Tab-separated table of C-alpha atoms in Angstrom:
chain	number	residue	atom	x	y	z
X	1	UNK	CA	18.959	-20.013	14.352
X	2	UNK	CA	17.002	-17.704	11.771
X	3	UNK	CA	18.589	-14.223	11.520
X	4	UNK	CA	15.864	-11.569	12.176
X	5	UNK	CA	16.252	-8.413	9.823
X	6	UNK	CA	14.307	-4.731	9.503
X	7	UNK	CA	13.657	-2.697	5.895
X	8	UNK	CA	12.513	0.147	6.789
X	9	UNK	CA	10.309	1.984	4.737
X	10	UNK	CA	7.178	-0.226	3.110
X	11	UNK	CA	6.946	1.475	-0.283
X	12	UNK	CA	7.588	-0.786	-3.641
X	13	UNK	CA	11.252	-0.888	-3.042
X	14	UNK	CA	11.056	-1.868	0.516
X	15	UNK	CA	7.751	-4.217	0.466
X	16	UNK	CA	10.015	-5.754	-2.203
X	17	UNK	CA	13.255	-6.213	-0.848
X	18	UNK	CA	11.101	-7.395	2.450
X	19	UNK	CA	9.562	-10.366	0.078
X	20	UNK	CA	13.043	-11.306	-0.898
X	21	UNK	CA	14.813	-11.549	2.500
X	22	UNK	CA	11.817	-13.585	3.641
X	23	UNK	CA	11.854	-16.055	1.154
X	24	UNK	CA	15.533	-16.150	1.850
X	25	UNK	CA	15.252	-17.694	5.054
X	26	UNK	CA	15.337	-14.192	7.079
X	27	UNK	CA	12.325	-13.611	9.865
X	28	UNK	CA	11.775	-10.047	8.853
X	29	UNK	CA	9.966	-6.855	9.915
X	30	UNK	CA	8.674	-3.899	7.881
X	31	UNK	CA	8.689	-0.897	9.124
X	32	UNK	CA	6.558	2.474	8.426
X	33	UNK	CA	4.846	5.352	9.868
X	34	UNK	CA	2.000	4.803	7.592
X	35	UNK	CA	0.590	1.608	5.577
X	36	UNK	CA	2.831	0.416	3.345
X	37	UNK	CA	2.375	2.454	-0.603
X	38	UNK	CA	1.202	5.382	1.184
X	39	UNK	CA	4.114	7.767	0.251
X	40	UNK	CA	6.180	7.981	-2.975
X	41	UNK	CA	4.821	4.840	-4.373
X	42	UNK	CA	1.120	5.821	-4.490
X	43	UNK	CA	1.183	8.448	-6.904
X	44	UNK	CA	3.641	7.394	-10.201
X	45	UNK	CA	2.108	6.989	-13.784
X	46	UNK	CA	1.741	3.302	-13.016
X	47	UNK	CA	4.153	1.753	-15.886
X	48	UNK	CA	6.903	-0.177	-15.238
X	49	UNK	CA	9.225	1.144	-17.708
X	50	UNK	CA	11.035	-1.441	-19.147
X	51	UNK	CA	12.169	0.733	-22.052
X	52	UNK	CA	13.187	3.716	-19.641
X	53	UNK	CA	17.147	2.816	-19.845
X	54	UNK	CA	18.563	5.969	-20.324
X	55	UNK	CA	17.516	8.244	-16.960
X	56	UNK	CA	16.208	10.688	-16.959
X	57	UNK	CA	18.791	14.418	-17.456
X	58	UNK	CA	19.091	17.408	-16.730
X	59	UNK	CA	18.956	19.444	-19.986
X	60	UNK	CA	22.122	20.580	-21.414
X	61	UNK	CA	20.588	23.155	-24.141
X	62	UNK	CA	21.178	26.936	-23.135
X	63	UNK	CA	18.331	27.914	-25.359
X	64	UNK	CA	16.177	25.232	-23.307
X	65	UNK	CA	17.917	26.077	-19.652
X	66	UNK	CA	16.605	29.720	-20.373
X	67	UNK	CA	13.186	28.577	-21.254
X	68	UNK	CA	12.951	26.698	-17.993
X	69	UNK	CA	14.481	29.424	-15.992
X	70	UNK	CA	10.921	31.186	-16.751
X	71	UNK	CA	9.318	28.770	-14.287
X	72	UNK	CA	6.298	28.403	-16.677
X	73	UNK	CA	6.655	25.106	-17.154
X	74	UNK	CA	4.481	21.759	-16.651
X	75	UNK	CA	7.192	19.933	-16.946
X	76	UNK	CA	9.569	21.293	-14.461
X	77	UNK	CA	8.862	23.713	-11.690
X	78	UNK	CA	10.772	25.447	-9.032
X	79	UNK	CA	10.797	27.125	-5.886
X	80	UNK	CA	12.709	30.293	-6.146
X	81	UNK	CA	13.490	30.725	-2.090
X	82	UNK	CA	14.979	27.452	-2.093
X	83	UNK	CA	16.936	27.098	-5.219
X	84	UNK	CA	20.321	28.327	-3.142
X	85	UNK	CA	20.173	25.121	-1.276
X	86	UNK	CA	19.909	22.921	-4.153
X	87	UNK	CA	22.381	24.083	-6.689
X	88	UNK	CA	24.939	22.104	-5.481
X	89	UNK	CA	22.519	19.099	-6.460
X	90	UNK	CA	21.559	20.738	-9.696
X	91	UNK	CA	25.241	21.547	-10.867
X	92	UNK	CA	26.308	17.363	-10.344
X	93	UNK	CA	23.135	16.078	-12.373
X	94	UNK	CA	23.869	18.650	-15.102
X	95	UNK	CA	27.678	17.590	-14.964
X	96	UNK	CA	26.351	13.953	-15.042
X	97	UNK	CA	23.978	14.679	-17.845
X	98	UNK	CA	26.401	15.865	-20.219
X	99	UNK	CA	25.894	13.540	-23.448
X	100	UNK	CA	29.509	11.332	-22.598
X	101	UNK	CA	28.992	11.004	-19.134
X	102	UNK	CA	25.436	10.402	-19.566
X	103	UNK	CA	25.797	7.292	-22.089
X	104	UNK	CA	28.717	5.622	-19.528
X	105	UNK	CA	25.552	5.742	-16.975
X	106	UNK	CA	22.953	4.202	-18.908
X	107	UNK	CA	25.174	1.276	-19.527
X	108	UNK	CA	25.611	1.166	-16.207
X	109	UNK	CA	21.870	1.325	-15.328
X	110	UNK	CA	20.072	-0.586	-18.174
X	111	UNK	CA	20.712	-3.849	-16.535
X	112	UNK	CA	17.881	-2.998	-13.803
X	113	UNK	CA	16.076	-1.608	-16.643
X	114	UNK	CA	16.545	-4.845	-18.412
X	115	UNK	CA	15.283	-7.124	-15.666
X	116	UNK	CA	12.070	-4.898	-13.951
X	117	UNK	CA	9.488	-6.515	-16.015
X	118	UNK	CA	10.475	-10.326	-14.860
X	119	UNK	CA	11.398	-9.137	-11.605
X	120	UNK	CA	7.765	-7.574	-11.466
X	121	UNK	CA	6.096	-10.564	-13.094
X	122	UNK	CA	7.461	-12.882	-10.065
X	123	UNK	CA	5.956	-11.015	-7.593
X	124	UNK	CA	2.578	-10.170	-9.173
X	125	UNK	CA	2.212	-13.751	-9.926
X	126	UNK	CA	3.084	-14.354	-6.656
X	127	UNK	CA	0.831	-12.480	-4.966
X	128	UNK	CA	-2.202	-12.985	-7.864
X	129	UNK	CA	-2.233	-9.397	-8.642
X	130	UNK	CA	-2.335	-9.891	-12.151
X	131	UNK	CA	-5.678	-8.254	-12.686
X	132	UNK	CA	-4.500	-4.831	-12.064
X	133	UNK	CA	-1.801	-5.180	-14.700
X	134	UNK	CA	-2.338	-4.340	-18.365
X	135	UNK	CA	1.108	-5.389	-21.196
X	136	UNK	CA	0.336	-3.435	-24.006
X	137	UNK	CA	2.640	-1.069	-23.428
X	138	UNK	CA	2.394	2.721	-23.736
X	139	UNK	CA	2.441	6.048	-25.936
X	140	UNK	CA	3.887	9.275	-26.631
X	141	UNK	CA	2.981	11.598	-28.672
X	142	UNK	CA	4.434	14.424	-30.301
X	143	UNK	CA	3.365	17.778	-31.805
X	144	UNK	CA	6.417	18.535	-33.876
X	145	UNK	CA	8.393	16.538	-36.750
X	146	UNK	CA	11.922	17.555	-35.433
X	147	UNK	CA	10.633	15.657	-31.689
X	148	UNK	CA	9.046	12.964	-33.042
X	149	UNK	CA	12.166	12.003	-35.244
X	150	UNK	CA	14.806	12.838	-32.321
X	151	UNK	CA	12.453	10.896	-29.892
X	152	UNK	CA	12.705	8.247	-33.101
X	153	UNK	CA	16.450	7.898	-33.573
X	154	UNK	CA	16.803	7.313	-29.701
X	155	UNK	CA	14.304	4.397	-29.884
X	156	UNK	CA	16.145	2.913	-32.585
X	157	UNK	CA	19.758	3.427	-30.959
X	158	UNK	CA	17.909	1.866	-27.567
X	159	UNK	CA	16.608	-1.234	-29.833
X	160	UNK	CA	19.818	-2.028	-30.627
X	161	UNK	CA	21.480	-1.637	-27.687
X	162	UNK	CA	19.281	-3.007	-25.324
X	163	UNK	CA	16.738	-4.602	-26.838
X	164	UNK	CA	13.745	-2.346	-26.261
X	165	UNK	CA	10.643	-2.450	-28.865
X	166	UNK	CA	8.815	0.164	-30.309
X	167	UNK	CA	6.138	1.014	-32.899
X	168	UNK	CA	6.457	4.140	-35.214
X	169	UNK	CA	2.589	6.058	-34.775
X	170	UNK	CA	1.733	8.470	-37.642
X	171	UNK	CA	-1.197	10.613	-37.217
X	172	UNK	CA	-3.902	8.553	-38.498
X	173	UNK	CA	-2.764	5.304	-36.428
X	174	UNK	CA	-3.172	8.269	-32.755
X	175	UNK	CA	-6.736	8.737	-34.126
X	176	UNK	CA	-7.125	5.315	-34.779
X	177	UNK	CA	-6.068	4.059	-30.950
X	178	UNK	CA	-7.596	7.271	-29.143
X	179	UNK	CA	-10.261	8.020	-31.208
X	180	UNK	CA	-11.534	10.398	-28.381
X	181	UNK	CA	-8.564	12.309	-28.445
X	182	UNK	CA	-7.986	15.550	-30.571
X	183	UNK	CA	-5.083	17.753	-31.495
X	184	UNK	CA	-2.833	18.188	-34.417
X	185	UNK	CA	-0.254	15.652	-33.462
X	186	UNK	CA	3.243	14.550	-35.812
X	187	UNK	CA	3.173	11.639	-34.826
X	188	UNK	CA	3.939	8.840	-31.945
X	189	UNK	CA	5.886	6.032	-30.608
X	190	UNK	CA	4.390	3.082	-28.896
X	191	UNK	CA	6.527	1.398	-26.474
X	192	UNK	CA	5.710	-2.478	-26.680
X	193	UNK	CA	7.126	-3.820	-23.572
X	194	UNK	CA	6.254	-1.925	-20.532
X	195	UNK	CA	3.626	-2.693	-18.379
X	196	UNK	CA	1.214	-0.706	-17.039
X	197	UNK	CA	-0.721	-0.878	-13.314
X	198	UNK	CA	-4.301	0.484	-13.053
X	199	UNK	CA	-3.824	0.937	-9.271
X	200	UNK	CA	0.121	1.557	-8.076
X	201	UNK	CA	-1.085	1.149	-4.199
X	202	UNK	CA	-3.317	-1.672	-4.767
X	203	UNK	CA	-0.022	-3.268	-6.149
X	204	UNK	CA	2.120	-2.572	-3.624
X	205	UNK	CA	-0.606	-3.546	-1.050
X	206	UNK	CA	-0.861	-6.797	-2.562
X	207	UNK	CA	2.725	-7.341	-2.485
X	208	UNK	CA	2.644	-6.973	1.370
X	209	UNK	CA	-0.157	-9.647	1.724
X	210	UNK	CA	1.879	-11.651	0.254
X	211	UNK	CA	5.285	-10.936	2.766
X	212	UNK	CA	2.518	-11.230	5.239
X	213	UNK	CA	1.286	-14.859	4.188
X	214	UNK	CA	4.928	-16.255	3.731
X	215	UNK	CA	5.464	-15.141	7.485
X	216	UNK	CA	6.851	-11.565	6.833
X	217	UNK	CA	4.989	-9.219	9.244
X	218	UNK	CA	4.390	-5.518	9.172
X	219	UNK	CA	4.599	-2.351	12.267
X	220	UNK	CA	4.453	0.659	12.844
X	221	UNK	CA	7.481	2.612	14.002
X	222	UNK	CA	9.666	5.462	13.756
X	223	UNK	CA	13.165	5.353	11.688
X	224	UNK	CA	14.682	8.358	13.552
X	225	UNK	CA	14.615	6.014	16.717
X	226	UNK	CA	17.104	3.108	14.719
X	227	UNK	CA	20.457	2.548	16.550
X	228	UNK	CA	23.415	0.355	16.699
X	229	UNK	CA	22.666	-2.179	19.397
X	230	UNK	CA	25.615	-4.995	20.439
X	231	UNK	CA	26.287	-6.860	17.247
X	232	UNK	CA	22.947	-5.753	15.390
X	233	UNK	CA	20.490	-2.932	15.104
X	234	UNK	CA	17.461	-2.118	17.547
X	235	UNK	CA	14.047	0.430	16.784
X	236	UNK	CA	10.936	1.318	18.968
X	237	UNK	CA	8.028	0.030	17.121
X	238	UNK	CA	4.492	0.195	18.364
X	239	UNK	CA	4.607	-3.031	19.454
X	240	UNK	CA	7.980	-2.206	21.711
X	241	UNK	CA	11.341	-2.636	20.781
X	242	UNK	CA	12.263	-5.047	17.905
X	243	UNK	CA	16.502	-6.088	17.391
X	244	UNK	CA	17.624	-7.647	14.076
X	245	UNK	CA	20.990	-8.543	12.706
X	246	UNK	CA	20.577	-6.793	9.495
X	247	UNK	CA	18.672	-3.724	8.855
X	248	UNK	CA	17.874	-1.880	5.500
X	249	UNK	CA	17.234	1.588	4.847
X	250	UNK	CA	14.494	1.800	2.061
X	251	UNK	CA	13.072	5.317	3.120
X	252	UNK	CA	13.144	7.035	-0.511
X	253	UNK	CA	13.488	11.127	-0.297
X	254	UNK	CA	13.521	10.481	3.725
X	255	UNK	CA	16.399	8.466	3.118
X	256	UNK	CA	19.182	11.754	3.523
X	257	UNK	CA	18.008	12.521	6.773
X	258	UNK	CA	18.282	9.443	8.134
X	259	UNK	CA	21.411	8.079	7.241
X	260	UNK	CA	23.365	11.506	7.961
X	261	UNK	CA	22.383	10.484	11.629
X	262	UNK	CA	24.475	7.534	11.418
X	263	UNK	CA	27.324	10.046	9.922
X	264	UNK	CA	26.675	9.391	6.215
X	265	UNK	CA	26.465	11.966	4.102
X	266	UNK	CA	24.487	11.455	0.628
X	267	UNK	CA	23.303	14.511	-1.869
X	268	UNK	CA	20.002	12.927	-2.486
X	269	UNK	CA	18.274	15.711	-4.080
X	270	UNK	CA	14.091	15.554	-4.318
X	271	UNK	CA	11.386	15.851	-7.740
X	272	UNK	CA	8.309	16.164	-6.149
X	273	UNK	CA	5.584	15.663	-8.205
X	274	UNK	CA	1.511	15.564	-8.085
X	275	UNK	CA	-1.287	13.912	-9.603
X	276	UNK	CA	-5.126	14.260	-10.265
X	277	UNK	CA	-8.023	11.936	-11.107
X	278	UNK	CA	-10.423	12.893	-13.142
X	279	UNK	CA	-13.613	11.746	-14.724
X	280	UNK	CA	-14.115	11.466	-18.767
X	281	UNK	CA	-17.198	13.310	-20.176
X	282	UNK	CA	-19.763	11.481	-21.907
X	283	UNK	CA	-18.551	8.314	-23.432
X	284	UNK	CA	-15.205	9.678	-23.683
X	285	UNK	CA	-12.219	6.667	-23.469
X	286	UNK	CA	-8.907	6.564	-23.055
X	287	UNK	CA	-7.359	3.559	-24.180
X	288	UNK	CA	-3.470	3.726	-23.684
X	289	UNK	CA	-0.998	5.549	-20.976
X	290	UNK	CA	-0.155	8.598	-22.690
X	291	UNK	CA	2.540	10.978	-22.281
X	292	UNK	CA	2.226	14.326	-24.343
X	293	UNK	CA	5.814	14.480	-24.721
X	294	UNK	CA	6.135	18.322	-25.642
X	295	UNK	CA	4.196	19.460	-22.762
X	296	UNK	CA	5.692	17.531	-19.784
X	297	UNK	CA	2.608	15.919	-18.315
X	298	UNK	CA	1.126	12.428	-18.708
X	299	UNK	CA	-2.582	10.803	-18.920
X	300	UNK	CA	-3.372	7.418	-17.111
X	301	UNK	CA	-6.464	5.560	-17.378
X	302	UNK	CA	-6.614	3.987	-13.948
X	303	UNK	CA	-9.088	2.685	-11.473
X	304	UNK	CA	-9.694	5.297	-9.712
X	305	UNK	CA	-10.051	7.713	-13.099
X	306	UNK	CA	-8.027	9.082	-15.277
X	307	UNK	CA	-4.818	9.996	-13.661
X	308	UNK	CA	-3.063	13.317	-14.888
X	309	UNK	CA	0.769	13.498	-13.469
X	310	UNK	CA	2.869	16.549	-13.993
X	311	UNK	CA	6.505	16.503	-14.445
X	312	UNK	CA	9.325	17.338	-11.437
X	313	UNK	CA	9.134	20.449	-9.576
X	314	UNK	CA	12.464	21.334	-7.456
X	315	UNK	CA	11.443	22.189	-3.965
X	316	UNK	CA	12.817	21.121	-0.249
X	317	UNK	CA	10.970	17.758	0.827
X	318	UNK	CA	9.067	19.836	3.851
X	319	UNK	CA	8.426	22.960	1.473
X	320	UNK	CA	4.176	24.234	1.098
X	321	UNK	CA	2.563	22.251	-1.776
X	322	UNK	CA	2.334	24.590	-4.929
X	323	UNK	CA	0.277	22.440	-7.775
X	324	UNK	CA	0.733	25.641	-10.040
X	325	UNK	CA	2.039	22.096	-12.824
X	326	UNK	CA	-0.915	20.660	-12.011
X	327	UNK	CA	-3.628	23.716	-13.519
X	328	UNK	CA	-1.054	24.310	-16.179
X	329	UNK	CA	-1.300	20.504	-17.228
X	330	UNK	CA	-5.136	20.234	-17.013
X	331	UNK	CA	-6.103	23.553	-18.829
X	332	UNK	CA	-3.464	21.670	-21.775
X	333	UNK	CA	-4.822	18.166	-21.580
X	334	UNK	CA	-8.494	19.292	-21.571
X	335	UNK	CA	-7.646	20.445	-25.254
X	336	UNK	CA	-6.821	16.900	-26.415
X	337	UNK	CA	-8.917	14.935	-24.207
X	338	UNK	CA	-12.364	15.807	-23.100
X	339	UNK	CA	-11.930	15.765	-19.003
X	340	UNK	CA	-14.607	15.651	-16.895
X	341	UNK	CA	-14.417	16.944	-13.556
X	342	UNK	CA	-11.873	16.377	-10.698
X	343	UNK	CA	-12.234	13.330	-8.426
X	344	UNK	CA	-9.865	14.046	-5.493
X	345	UNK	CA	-10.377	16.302	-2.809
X	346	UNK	CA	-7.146	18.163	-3.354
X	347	UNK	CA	-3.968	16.652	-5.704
X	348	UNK	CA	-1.684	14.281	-4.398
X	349	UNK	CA	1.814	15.134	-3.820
X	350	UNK	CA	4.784	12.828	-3.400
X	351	UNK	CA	8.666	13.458	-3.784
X	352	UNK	CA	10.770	11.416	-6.012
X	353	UNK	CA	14.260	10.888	-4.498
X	354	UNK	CA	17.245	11.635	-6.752
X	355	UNK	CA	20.999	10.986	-6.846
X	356	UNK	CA	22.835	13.637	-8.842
X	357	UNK	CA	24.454	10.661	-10.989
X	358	UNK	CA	20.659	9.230	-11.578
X	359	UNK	CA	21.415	6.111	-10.170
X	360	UNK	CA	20.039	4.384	-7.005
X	361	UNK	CA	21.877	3.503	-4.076
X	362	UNK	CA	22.131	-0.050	-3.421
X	363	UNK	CA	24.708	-1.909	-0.709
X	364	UNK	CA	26.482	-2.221	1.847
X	365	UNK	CA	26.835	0.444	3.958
X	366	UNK	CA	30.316	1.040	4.286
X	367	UNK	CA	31.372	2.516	8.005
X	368	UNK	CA	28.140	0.106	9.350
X	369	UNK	CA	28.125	-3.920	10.129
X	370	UNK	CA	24.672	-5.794	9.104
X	371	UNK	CA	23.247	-1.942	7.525
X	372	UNK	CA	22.078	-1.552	4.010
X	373	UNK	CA	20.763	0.544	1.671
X	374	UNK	CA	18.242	1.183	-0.948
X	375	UNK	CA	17.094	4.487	-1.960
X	376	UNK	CA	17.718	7.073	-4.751
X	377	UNK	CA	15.459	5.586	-7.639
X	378	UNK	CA	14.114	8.973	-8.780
X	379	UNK	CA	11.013	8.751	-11.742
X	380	UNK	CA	11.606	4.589	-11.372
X	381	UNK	CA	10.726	3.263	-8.155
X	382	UNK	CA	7.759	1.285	-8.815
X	383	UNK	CA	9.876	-0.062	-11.744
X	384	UNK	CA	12.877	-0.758	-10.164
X	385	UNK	CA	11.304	-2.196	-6.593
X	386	UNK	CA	11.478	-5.775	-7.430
X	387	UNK	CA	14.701	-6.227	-9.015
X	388	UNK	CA	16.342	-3.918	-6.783
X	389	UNK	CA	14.875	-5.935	-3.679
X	390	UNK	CA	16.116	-9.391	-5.659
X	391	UNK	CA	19.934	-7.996	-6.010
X	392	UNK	CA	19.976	-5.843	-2.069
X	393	UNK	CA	18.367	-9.672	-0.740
X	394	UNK	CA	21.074	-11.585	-2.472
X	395	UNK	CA	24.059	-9.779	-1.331
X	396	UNK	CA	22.434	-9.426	2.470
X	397	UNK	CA	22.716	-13.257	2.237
X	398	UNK	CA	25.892	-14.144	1.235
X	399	UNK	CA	24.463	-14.941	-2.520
X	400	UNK	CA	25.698	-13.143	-5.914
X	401	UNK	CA	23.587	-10.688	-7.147
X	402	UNK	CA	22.456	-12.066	-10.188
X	403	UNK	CA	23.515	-8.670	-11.990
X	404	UNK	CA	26.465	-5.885	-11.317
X	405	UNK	CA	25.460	-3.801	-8.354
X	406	UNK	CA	29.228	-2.585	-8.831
X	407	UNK	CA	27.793	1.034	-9.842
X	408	UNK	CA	25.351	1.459	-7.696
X	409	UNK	CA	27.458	0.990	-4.749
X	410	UNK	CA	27.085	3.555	-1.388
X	411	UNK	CA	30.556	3.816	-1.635
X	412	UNK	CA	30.641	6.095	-4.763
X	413	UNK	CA	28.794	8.842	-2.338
X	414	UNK	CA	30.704	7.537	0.912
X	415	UNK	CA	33.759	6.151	0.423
């Protein structure tokens, strides 16, 4: 008899882990309140970062922790009122980000790193959404020699490590790639082997047509109402109540709230983060993804315009939008790039969900039969969605996860 199983939550991570289940032989159901992409994975810088190894830290500089304790930032932003609630957060990732503990954990996480692009490249194939991807990789750009030959060093250490490739910009080759883009600049790096998407939703909608067309099917419903139920799980959808043997909990920053109702108790902290498109003026182009490295924001030429994203801003999920990142960002990037005018009605928003250890959480969970998770995968969920989905399908079904999951385990948080 086929085993029916749930992932709820239909962004990248769980529209991916859905496609994996259901080619395994599992009858499954996605669940959401909204369409699936509609939340977290609608508003990243579209690149699937397969030179992002090393996650991202929290600084360890006191010269640099005072700079950001001005809360002038585009990079970084926080809400004052609620910065009592999060320190506990804060004070693990700094711990975690200190330069030993830091290297043991991007050892740890490079091998999901390693394997996003092929992971990706399955499923895009799959679901013949290779016109909205672009592999040339992407830029940053720096405005200082002493960055651009730290940010240098790293890539080389990286190259040799784990086999990520990079080009050396100088000045002239910037001007020569972005000809429409101005600024006294020291210099680059391109990053060869990322991808890039020109529409992150578009992806993620075409993943779910193709769960949909290999007899996956998609409803509405409620996570808060999931419960154990005899030997399985059971959840009010809109279509009435659906049971399953197996359930996964791929609800990003909502993730926290609902596990602690089945008595877990994980310090997912939340980067929320916003985006704007704009127009170019004139004949203006921008050729490449590019991330001006100094100021914290980064510049996306997607199908809907260019796409400006600002760095993390440290807020409560449920706490009033404040885009103050946002103005800073434009009013910087309109120096370098001639901007046209705003496309959206207002910015997107979205919240990034974070583990203070940067690491996702991906397994078993481990007080629960037939429940599992996958959440926690901070700036790269739309990387990490397919190969996490792979590894979470694999174990669900008695297989071996074709890499370690060993670090990533629930258990670390919940033992």
């Amino acid at each position: 008899m086929t085993k029916n199983a749930i992932v709820l939550g239909a962004g990248i991570v769980g529209v991916s882990t859905a496609i994996h289940l259901q080619r395994r032989g599992r009858q499954v159901t996605l669940i959401d309140r909204k369409d699936p992409g509609n939340e977290t994975s609608f508003g990243n810088a579209g690149l699937i970062q397969r030179e992002g190894v090393a996650p991202y830290g929290f600084p360890q500089q006191l010269g640099l922790l005072l700079r950001y304790a001005l809360n002038n930032r585009i990079d970084a932003h926080y809400h004052l009122r609620t910065l009592p609630s999060q320190i506990a957060f804060l004070a693990r990732y700094w711990w975690n980000s200190n330069a030993r503990r830091h290297a043991i954990i991007t050892r740890a996480y490079a091998p999901l790193i390693e394997n996003s692009i092929a992971e990706h490249k399955d499923l895009i194939e799959a679901s013949q959404a290779e016109g909205l991807i672009r592999k040339d990789g992407w830029i940053k750009i720096f405005r200082t020699e002493a960055k651009r030959d730290g940010a240098l060093a790293e890539a080389a250490l990286w190259q040799n490590e784990f086999g990520v490739e990079y080009d050396s910009l100088t000045p002239a080759d910037i001007a020569h790639i972005e000809p429409h883009m101005t600024g006294d600049f020291a210099g680059g790096i391109r990053w060869r082997d990322p991808w890039s998407v020109l529409d992150p939703h578009a992806l993620t909608s075409a993943y779910r047509r193709y769960f949909e067309s290999i007899g996956g099917r998609f409803v509405t419903g409620d996570a808060a109402s999931l419960g154990p139920f005899g030997s399985g799980w059971k959840i009010m959808t809109a279509e009435g109540p659906l049971e399953a043997e197996d359930t996964v909990m791929a609800l990003g920053p909502w993730a926290a709230v609902a596990t602690r109702r089945l008595g877990y108790s994980f310090p997912l902290g939340v980067k929320r983060g916003y985006h704007m498109h704009y127009a170019a003026e004139g004949n203006a182009v921008l050729n490449n993804w590019t991330l001006d490295a100094e100021r914290g924001y980064l510049l996306a030429p997607m199908r809907r315009g260019i796409r400006l994203t600002t760095g993390a801003e440290f807020a409560t999920l449920d706490a009033p939008r404040t885009p103050v990142q946002l103005d800073r960002a434009e009013a910087v990037a309109r120096t370098i790039f001639p901007l046209g005018g705003r496309l959206d009605p207002e910015p997107w928003m979205g919240a990034r969900p974070c583990t203070p250890d940067m690491m996702p959480v991906i397994g078993k969970a481990p007080r629960h039969q037939g429940l599992w998770f996958a959440f926690g995968h901070a700036h790269h969920g739309l990387t990490l969605g397919p190969v996490t989905g792979r590894v979470l399908a694999e174990l669900i079904t008695g297989e071996t996860p074709f890499i370690d999951i060993a670090a990533y385990s629930p258990q670390r948080f919940n033992p």
